[in-house]
mmCIF file with all atom_site columns, C-alpha atoms in Angstrom:
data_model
loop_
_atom_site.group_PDB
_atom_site.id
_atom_site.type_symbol
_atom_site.label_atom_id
_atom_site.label_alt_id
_atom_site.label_comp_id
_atom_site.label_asym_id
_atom_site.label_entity_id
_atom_site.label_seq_id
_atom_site.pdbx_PDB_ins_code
_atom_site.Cartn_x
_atom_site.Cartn_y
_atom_site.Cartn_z
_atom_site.occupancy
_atom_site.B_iso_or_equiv
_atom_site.pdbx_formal_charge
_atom_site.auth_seq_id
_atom_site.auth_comp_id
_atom_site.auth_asym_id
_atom_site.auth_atom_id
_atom_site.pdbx_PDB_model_num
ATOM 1   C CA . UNK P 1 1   ? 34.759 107.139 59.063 1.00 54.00 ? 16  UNK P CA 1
ATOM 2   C CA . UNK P 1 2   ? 31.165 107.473 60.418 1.00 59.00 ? 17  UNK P CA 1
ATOM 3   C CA . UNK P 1 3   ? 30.875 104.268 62.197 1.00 63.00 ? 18  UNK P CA 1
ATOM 4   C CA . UNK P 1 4   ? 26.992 104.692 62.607 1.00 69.00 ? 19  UNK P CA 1
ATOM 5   C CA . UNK P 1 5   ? 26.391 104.296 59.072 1.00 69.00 ? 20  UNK P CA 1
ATOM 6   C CA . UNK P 1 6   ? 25.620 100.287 58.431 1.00 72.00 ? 21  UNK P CA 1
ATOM 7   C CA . UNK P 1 7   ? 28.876 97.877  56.459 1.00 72.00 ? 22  UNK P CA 1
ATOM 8   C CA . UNK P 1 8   ? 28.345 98.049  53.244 1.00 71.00 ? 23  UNK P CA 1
ATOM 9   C CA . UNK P 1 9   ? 30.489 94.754  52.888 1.00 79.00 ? 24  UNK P CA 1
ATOM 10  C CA . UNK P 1 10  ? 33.401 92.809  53.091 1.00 87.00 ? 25  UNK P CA 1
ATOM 11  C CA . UNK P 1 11  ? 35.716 92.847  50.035 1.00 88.00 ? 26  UNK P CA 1
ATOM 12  C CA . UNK P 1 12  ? 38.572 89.999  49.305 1.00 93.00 ? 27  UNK P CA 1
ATOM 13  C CA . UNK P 1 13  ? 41.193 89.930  47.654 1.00 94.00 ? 28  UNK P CA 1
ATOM 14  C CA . UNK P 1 14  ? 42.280 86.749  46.979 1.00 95.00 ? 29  UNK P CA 1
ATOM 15  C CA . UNK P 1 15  ? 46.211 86.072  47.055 1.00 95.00 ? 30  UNK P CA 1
ATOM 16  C CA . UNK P 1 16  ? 46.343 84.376  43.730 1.00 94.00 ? 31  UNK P CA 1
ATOM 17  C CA . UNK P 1 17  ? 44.326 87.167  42.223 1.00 95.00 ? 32  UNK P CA 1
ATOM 18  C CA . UNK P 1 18  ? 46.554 89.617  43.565 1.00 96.00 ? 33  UNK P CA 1
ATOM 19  C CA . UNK P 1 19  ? 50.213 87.852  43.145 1.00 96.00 ? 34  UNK P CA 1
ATOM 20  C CA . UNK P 1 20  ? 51.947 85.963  40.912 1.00 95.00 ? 35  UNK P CA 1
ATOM 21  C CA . UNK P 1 21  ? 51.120 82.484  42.542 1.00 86.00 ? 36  UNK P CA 1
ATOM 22  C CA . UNK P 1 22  ? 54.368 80.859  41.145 1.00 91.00 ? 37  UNK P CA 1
ATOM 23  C CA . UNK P 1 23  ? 56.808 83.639  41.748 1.00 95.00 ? 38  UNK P CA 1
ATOM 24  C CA . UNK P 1 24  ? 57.639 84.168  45.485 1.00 96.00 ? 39  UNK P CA 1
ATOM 25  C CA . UNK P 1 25  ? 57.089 87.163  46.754 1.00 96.00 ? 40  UNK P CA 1
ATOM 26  C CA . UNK P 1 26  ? 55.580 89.506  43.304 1.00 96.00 ? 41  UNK P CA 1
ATOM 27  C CA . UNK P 1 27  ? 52.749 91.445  42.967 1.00 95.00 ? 42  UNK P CA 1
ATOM 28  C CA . UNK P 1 28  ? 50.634 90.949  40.468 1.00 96.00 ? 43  UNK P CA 1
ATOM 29  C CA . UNK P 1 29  ? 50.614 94.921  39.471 1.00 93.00 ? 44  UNK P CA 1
ATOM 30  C CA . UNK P 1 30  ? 47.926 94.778  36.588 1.00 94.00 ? 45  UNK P CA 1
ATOM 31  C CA . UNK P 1 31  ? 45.273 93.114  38.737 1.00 94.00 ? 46  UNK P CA 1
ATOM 32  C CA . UNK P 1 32  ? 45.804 95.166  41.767 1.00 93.00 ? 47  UNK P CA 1
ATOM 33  C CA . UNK P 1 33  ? 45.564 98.230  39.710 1.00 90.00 ? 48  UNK P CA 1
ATOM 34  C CA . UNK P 1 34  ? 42.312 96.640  38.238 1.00 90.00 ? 49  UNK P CA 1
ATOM 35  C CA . UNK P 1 35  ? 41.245 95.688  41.609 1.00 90.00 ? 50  UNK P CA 1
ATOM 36  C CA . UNK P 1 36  ? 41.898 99.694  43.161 1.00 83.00 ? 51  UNK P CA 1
ATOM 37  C CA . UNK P 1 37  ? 39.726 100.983 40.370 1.00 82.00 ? 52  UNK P CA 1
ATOM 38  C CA . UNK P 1 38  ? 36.926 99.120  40.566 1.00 82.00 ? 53  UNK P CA 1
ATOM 39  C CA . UNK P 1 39  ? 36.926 99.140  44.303 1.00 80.00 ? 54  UNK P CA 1
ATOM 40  C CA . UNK P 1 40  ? 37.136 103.398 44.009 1.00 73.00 ? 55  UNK P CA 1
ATOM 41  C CA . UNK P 1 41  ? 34.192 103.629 41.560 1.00 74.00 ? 56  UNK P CA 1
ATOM 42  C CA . UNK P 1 42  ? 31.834 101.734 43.342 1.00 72.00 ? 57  UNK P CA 1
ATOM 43  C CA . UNK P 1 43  ? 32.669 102.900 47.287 1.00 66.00 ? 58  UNK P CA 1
ATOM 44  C CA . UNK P 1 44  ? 33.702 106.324 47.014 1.00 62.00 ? 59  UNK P CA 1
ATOM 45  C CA . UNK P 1 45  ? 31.397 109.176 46.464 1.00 57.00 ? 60  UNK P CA 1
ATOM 46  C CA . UNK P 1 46  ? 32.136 111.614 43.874 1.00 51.00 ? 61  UNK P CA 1
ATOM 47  C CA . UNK P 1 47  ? 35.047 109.376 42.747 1.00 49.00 ? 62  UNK P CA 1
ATOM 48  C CA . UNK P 1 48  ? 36.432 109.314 38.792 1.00 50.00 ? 63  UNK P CA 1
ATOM 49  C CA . UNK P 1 49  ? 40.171 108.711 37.893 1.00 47.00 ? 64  UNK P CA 1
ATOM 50  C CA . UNK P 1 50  ? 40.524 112.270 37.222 1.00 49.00 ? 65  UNK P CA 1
ATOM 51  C CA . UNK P 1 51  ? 39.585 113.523 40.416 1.00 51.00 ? 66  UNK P CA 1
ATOM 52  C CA . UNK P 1 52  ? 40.987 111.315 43.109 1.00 52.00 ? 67  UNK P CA 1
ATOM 53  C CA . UNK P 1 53  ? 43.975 111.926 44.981 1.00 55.00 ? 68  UNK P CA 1
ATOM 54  C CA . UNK P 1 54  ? 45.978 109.450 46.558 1.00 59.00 ? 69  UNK P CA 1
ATOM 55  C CA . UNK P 1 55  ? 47.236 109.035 50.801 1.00 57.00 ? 70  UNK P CA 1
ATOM 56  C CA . UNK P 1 56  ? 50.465 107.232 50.291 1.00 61.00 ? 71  UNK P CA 1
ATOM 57  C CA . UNK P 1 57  ? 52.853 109.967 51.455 1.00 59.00 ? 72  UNK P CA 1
ATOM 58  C CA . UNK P 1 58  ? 55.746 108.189 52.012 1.00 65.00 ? 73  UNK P CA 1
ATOM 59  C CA . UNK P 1 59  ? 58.729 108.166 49.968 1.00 62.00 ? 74  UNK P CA 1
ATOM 60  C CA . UNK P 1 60  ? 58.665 105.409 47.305 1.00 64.00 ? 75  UNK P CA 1
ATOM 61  C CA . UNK P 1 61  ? 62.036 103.594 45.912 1.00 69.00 ? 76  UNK P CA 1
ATOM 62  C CA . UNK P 1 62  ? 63.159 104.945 42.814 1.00 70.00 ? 77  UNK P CA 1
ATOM 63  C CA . UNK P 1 63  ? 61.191 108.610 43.561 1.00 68.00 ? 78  UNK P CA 1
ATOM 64  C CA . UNK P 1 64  ? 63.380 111.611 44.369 1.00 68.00 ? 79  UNK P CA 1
ATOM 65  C CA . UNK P 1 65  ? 60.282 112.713 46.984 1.00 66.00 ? 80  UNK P CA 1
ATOM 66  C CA . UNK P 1 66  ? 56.964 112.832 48.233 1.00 62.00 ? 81  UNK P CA 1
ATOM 67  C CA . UNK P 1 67  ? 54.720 113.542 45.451 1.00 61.00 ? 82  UNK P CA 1
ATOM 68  C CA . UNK P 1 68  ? 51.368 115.274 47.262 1.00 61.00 ? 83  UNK P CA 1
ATOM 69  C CA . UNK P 1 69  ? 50.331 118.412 49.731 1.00 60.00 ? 84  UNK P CA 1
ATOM 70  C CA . UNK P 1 70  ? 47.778 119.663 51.400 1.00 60.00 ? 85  UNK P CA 1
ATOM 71  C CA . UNK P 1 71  ? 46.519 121.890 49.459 1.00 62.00 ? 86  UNK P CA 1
ATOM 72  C CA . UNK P 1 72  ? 45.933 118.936 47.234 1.00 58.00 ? 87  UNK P CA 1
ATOM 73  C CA . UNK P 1 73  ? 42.918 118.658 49.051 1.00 55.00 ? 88  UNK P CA 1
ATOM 74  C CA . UNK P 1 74  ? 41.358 121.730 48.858 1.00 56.00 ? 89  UNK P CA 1
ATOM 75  C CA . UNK P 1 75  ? 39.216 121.374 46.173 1.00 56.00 ? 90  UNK P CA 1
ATOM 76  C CA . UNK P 1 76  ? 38.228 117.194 46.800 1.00 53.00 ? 91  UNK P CA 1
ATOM 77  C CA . UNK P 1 77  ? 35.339 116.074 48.202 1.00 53.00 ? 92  UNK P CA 1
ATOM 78  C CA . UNK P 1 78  ? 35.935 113.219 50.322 1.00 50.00 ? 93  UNK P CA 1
ATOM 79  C CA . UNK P 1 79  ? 33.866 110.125 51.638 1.00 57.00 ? 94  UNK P CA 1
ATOM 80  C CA . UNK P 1 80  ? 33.274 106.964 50.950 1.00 57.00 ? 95  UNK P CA 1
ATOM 81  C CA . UNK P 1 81  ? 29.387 106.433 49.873 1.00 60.00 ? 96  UNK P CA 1
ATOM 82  C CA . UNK P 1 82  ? 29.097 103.303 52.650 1.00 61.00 ? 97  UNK P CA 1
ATOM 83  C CA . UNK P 1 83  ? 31.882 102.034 54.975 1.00 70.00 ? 98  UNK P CA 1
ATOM 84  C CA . UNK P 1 84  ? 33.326 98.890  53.876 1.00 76.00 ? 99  UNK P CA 1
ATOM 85  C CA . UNK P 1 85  ? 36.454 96.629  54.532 1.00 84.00 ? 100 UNK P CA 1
ATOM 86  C CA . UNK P 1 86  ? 39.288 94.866  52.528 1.00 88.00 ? 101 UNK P CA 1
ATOM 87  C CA . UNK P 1 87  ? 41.111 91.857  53.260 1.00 93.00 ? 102 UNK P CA 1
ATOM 88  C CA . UNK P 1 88  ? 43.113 90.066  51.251 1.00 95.00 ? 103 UNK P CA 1
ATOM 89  C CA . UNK P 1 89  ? 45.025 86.347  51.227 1.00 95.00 ? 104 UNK P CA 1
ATOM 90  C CA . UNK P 1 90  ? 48.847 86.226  50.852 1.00 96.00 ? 105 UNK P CA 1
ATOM 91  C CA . UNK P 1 91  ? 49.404 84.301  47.469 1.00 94.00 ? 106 UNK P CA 1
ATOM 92  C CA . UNK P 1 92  ? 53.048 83.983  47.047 1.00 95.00 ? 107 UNK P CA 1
ATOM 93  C CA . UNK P 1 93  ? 54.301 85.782  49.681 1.00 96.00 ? 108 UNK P CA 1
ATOM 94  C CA . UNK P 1 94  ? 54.378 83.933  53.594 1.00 94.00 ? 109 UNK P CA 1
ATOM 95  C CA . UNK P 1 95  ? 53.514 80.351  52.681 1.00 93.00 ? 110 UNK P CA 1
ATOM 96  C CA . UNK P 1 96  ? 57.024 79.735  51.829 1.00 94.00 ? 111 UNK P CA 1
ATOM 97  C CA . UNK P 1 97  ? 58.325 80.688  54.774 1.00 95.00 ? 112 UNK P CA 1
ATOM 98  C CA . UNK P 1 98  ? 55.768 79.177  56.797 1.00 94.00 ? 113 UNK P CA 1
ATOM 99  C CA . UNK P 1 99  ? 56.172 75.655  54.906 1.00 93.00 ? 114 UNK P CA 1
ATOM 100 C CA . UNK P 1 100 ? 60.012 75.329  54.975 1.00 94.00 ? 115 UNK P CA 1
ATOM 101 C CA . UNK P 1 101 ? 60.275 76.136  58.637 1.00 95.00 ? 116 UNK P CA 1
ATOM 102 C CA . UNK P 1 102 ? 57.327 73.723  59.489 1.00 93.00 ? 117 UNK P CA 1
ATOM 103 C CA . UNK P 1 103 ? 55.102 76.557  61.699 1.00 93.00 ? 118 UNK P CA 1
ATOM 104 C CA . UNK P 1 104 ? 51.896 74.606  60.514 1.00 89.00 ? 119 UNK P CA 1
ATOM 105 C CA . UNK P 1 105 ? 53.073 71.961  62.571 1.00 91.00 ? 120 UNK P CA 1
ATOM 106 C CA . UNK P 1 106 ? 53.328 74.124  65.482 1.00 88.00 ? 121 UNK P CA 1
ATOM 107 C CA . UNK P 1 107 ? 56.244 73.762  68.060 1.00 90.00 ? 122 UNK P CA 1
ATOM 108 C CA . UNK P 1 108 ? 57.060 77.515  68.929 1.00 87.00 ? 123 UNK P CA 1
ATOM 109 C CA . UNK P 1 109 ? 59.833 75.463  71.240 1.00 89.00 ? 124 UNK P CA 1
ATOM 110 C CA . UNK P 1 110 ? 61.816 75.080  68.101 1.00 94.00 ? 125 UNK P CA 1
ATOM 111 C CA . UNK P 1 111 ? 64.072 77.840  67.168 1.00 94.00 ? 126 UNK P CA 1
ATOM 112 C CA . UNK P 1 112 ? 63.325 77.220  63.602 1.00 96.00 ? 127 UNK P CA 1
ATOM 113 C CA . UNK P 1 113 ? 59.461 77.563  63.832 1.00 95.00 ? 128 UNK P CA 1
ATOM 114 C CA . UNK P 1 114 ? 60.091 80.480  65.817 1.00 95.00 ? 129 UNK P CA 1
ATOM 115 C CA . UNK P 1 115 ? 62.098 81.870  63.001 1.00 96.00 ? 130 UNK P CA 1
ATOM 116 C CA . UNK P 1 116 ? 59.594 80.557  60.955 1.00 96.00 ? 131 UNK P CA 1
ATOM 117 C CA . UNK P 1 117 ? 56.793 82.558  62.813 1.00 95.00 ? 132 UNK P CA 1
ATOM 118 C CA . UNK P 1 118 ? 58.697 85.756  62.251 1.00 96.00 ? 133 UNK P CA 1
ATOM 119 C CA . UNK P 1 119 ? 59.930 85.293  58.488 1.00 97.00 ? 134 UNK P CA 1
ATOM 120 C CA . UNK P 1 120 ? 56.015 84.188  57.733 1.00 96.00 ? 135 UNK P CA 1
ATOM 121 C CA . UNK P 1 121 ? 55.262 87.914  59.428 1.00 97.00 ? 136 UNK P CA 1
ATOM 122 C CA . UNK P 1 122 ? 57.938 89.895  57.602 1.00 97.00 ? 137 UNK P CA 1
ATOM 123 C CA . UNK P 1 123 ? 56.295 88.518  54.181 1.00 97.00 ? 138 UNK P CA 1
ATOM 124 C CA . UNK P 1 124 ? 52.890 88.875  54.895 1.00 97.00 ? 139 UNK P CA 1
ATOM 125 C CA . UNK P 1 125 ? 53.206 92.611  56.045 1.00 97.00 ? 140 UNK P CA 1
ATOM 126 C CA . UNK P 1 126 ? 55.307 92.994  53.124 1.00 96.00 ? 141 UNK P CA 1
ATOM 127 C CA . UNK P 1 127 ? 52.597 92.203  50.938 1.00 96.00 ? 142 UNK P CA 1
ATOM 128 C CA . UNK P 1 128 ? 50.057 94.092  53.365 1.00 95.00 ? 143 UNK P CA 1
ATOM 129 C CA . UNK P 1 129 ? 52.252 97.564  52.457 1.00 93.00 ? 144 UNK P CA 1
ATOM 130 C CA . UNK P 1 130 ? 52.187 96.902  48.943 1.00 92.00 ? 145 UNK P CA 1
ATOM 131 C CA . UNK P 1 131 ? 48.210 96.560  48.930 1.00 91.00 ? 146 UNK P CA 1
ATOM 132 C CA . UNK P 1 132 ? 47.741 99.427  51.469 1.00 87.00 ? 147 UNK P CA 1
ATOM 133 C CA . UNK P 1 133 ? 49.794 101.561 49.134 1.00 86.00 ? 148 UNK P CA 1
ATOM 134 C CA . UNK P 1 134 ? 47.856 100.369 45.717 1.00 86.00 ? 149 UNK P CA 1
ATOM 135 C CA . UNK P 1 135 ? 44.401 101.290 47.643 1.00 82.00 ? 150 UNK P CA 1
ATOM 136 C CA . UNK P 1 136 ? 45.738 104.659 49.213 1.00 78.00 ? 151 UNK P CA 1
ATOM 137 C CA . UNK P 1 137 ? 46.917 105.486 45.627 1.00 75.00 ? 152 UNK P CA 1
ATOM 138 C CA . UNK P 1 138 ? 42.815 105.634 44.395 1.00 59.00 ? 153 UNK P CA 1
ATOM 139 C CA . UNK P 1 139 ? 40.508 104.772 47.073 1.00 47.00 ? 154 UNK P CA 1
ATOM 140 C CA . UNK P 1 140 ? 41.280 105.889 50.633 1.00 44.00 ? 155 UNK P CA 1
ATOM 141 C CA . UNK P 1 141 ? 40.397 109.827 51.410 1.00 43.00 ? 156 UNK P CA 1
ATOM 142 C CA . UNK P 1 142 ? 40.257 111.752 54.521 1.00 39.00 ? 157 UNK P CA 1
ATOM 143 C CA . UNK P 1 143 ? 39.300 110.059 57.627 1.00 40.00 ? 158 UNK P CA 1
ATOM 144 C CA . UNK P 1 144 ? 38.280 106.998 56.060 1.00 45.00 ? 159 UNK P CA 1
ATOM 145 C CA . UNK P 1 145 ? 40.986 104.795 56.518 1.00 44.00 ? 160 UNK P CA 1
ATOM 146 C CA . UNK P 1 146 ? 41.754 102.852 59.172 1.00 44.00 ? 161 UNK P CA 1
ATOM 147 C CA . UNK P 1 147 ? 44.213 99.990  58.943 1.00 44.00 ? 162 UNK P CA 1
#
């Protein structure tokens, strides 16, 4: 990513946009789809559902292998028209965790918010995979990701 060239902005996605705010720990597949499109055709040059390619490489459950090559890339041009930068909140994934083991009340003495601390993490970056992987699918190419 050309870090010269000026932020083009800051995109969230909220948690209850992006999970299913009632159901612990599930994706809300439909809108993060929605999301990944949108966000392709308006930051990445050249982009159209056709013609992207997707960076998630690794070996998904369910998938006998890895699915893309290099020479997938040959022909693609690659960029993104401005940098810009996703966050996202955590919905239904984390706050259980964090609630039943009291870490908003602080206490890292206690073995349970300690546990709590650690459960709260697993979650979160559970849900941070899942939304890395649904962007990499559409948006990310070349050197413009950075996580």
């Amino acid at each position: 990513m050309d870090l010269t060239k000026p932020l083009r902005c800051i995109v969230k996605l909220g948690g209850a946009a992006i999970t299913c705010k009632n159901e612990l720990e599930t994706i809300h597949e439909e809108n993060l789809a929605t999301v990944s499109l949108h966000l392709r055709k308006t930051m990445v040059t050249g982009s159209s559902s056709e013609s992207t390619i997707g960076m998630d490489w690794s070996k998904q459950p369910g998938k006998s292998g890895i699915e893309c090559t290099a020479d997938d890339f040959r022909e693609h041009e690659v960029g993104l028209a401005s940098p810009f930068i996703v966050v996202h909140g955590a919905g239904s994934f984390g706050h259980f965790q964090a609630s039943k083991s009291g870490v908003h009340k602080g206490g890292l003495d206690r073995s349970l918010v300690k546990a709590g601390f650690v459960a709260t993490r697993i979650s979160v970056t559970s849900l941070n995979l899942q939304i890395v992987r649904a962007l990499a699918r559409g948006i990310f190419q070349s050197d413009s990701i950075c996580i």
